[in-house]
Short mmCIF file of N, CA and C in Angstrom, two decimals:
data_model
loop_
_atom_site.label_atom_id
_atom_site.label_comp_id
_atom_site.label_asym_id
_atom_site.label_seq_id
_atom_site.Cartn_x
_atom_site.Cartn_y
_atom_site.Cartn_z
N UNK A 1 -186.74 31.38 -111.24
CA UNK A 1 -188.15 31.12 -111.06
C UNK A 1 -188.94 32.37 -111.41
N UNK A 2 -190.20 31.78 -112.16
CA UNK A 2 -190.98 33.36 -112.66
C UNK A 2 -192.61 32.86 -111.77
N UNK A 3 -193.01 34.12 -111.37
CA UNK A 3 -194.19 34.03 -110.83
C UNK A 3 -195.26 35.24 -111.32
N UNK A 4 -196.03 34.92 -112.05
CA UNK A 4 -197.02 35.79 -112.82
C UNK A 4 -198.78 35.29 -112.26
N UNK A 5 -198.96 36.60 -111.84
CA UNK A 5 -200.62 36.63 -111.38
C UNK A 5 -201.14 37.64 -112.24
N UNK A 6 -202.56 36.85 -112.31
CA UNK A 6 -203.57 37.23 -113.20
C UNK A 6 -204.87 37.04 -112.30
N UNK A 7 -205.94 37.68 -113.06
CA UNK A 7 -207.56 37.39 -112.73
C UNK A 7 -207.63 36.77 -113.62
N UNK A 8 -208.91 35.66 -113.47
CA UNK A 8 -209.16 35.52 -114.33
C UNK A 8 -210.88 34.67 -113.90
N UNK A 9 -211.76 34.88 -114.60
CA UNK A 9 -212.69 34.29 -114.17
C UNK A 9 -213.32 34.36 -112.09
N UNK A 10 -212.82 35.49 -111.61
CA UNK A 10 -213.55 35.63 -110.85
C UNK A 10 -212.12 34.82 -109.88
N UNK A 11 -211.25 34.55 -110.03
CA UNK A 11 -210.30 33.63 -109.47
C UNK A 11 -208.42 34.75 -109.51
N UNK A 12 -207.81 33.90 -109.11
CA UNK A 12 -206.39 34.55 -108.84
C UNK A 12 -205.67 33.17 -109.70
N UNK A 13 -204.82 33.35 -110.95
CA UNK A 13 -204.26 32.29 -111.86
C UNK A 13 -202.70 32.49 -110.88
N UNK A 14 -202.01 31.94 -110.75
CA UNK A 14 -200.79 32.25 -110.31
C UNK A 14 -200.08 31.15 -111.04
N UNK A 15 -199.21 31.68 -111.82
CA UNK A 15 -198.55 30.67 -112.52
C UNK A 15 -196.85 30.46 -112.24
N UNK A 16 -196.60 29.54 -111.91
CA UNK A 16 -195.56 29.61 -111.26
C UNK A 16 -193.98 28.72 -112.48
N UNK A 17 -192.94 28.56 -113.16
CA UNK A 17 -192.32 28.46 -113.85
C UNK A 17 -190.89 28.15 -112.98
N UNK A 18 -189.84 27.21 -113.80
CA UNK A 18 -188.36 26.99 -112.82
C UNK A 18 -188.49 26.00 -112.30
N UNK A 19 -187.49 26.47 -110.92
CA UNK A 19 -187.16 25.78 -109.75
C UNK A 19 -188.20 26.68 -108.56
N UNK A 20 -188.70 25.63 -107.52
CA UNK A 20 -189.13 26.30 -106.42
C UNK A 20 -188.58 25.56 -105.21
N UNK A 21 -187.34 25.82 -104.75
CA UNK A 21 -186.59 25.71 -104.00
C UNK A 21 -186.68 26.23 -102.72
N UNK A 22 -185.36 25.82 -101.94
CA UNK A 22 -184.99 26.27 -100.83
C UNK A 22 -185.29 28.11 -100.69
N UNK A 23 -184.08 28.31 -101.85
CA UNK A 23 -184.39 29.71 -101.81
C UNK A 23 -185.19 30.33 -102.04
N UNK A 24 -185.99 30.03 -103.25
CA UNK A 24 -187.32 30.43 -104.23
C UNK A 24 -188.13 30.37 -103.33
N UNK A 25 -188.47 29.40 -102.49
CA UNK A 25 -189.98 29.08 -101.81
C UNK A 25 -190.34 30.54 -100.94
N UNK A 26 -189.26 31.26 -100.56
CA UNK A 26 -190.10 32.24 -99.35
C UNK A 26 -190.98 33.43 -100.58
N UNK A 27 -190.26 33.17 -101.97
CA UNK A 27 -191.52 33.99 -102.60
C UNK A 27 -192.55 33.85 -103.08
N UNK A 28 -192.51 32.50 -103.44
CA UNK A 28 -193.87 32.00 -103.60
C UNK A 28 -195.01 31.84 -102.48
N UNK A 29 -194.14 31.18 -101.43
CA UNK A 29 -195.34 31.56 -99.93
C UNK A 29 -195.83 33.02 -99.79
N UNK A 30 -194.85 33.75 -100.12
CA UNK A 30 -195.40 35.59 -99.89
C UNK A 30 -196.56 35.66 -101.03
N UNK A 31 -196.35 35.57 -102.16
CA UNK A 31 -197.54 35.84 -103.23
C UNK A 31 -198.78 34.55 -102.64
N UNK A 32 -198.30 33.59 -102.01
CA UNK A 32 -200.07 33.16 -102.32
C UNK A 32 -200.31 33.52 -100.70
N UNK A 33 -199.44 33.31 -99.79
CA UNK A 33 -200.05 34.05 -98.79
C UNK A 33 -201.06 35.26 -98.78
N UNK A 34 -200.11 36.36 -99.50
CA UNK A 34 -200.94 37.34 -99.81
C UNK A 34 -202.40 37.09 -100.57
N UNK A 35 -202.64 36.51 -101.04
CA UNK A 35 -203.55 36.04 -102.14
C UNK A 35 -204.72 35.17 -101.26
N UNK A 36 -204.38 34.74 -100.03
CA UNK A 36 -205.18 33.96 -98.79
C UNK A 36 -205.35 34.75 -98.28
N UNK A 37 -204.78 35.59 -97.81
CA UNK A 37 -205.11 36.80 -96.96
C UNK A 37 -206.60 37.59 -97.05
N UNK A 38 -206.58 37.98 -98.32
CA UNK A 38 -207.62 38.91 -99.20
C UNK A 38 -208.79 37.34 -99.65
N UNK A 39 -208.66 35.76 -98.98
CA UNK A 39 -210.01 35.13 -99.18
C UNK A 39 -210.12 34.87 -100.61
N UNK A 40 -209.03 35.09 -101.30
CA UNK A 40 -209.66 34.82 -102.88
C UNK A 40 -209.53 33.36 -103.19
N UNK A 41 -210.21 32.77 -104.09
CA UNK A 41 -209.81 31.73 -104.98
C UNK A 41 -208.81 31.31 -105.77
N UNK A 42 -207.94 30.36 -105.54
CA UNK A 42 -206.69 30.52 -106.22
C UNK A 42 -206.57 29.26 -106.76
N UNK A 43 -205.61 29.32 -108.60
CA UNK A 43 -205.59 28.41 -109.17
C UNK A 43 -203.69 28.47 -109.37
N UNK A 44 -203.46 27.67 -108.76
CA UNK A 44 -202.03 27.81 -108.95
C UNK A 44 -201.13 26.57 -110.71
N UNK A 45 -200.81 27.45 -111.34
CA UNK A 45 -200.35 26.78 -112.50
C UNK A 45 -199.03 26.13 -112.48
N UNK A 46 -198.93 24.92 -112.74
CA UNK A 46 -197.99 24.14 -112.26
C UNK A 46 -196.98 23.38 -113.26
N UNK A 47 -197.63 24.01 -114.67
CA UNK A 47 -197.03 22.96 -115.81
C UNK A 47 -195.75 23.83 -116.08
N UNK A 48 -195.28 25.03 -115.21
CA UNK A 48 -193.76 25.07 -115.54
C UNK A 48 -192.79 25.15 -114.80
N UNK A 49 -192.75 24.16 -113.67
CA UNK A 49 -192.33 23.85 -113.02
C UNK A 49 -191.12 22.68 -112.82
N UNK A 50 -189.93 22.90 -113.23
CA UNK A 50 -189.34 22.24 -113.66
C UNK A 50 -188.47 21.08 -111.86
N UNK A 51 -188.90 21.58 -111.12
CA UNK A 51 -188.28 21.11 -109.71
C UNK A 51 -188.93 22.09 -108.60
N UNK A 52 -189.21 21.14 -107.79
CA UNK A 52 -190.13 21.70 -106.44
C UNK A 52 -189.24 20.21 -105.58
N UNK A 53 -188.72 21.20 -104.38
CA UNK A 53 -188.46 20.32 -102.85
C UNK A 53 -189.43 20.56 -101.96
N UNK A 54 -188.81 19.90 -100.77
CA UNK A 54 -189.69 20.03 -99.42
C UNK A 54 -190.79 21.28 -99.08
N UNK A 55 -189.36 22.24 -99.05
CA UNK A 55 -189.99 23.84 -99.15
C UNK A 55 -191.01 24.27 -99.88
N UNK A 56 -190.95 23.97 -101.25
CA UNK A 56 -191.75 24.30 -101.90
C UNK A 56 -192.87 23.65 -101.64
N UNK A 57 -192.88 22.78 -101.76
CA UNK A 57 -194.20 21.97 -101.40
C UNK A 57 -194.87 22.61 -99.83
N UNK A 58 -193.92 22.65 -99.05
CA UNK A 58 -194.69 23.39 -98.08
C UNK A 58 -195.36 25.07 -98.01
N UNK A 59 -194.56 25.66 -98.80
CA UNK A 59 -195.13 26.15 -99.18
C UNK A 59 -196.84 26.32 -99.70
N UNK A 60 -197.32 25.49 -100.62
CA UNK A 60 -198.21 25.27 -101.32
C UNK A 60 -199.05 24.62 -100.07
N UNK A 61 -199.03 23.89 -99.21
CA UNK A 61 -199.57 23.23 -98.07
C UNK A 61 -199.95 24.11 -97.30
N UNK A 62 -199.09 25.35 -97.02
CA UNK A 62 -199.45 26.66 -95.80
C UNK A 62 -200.43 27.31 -96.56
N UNK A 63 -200.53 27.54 -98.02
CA UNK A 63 -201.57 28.27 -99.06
C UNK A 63 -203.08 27.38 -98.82
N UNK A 64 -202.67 26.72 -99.56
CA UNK A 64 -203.97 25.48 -98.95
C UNK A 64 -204.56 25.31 -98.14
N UNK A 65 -203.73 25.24 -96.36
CA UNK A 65 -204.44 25.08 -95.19
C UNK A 65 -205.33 26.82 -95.46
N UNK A 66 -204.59 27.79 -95.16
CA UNK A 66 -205.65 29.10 -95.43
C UNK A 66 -206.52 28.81 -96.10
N UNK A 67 -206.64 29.03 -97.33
CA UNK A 67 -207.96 28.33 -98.27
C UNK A 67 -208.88 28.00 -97.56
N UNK A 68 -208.54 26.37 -96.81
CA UNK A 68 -209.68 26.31 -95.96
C UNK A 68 -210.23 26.81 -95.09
N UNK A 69 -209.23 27.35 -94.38
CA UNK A 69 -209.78 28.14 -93.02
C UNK A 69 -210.44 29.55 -93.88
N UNK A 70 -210.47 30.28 -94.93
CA UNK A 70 -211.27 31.09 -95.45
C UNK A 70 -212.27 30.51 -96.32
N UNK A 71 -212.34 29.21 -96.51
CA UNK A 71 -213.49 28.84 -97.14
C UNK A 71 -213.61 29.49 -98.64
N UNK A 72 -211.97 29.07 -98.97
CA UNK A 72 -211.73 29.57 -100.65
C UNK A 72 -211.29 27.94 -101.29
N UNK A 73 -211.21 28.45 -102.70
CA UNK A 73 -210.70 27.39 -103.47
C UNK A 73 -209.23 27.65 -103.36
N UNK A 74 -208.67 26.70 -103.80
CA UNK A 74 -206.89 26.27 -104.24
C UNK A 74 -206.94 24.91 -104.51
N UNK A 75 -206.64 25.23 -106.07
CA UNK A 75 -206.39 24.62 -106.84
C UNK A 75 -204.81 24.34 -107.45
N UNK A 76 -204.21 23.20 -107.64
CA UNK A 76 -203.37 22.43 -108.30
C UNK A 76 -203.60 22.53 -109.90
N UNK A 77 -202.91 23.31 -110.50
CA UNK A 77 -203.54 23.04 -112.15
C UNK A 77 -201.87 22.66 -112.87
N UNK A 78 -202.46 21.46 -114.22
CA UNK A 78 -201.14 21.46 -115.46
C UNK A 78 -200.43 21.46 -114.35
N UNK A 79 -200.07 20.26 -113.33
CA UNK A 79 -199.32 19.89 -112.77
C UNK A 79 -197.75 19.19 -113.37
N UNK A 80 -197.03 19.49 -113.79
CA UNK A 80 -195.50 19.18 -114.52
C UNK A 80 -195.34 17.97 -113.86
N UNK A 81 -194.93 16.74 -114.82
CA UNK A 81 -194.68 15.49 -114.52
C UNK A 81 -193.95 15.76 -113.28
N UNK A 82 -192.37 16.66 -112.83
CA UNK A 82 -191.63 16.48 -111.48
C UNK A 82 -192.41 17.41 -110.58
N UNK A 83 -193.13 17.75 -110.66
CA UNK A 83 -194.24 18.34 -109.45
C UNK A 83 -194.87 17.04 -109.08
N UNK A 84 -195.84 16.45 -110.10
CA UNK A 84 -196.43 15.59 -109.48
C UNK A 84 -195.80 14.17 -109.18
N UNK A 85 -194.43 13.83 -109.19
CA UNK A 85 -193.72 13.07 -108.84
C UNK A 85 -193.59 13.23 -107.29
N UNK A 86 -193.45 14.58 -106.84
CA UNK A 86 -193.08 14.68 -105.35
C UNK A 86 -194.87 14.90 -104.71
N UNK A 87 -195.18 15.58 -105.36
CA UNK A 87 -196.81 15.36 -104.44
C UNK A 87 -197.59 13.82 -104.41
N UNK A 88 -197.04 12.54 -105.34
CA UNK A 88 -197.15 11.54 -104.88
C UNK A 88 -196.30 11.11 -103.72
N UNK A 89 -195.42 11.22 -103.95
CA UNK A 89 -194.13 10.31 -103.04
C UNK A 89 -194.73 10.94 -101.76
N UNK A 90 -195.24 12.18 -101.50
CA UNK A 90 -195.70 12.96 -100.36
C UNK A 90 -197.15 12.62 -100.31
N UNK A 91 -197.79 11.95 -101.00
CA UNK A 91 -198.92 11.71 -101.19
C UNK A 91 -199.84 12.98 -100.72
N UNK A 92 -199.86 13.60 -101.43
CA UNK A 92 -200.32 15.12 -101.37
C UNK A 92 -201.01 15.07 -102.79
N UNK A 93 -201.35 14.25 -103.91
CA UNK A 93 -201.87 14.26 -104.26
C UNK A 93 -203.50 13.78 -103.81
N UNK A 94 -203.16 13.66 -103.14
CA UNK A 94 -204.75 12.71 -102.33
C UNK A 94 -205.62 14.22 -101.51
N UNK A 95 -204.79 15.18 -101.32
CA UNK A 95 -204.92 15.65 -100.62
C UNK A 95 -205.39 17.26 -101.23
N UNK A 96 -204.59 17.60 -102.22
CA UNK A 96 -204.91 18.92 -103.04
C UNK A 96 -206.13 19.03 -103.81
N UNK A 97 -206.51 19.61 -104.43
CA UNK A 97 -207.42 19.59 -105.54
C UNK A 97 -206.73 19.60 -106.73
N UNK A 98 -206.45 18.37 -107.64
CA UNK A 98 -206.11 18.89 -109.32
C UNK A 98 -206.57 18.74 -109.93
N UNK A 99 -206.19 19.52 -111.11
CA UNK A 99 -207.04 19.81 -112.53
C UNK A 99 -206.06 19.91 -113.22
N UNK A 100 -206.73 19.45 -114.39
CA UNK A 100 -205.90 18.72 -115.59
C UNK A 100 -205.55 19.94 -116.29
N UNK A 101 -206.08 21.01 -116.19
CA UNK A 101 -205.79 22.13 -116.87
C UNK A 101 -206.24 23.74 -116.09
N UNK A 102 -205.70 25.04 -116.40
CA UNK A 102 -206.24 26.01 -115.60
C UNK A 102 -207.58 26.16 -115.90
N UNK A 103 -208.14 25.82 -117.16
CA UNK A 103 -209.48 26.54 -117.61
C UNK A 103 -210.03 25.41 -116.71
N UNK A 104 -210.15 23.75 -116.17
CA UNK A 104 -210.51 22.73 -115.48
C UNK A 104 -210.47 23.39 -114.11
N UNK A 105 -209.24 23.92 -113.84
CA UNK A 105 -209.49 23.89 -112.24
C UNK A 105 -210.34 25.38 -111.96
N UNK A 106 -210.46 26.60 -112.76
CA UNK A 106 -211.32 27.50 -112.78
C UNK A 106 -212.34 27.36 -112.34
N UNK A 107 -212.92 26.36 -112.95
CA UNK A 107 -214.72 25.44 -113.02
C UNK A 107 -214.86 24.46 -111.79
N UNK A 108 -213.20 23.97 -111.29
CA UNK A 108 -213.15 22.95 -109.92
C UNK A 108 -214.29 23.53 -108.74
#
């Protein structure tokens, strides 16, 4: 799994690539944790994401709840067909913000 952050537009791009697994997930919660912490806006990139479980997904749910409680954005972007396979079945699509693309969810 590769995890690359950028600025971009006043926002935090976090693009995430792989598997985000059992094991993987405690680093992805650390980078956007961190990234909630500091109140920023975050667009998390999702189109290379080849497998996300439970974890992972919770992950992205603990990022999110912060968000709100700081009264930031987090964003879902270029969600990968098996990402958004499990955020339906979890119906967590109802629930995130997505965008069809990063430059889309920037502007979300």
């Amino acid at each position: 799994m590769n995890v690359n952050v950028r600025e971009q537009e006043g926002a935090m791009v976090v693009t995430l690539e792989g598997e985000i697994d059992l094991q993987r997930s405690p680093a992805v919660r650390k980078q956007l944790m961190e990234l909630m912490f500091d109140s920023r806006d975050v667009v998390v990139d999702l189109s290379g994401v080849a497998y996300i479980d439970s974890s992972g997904i919770a992950s992205l749910v603990e990022a999110y709840q912060m968000a709100r409680k700081n009264n930031s954005r987090f964003v879902l972007a270029a969600v990968s067909q098996p990402a958004m396979r499990v955020l339906q079945l979890a119906r967590l699509d109802k629930v995130f913000a997505l965008a069809e693309t990063v430059a889309a969810g920037l502007k979300a």
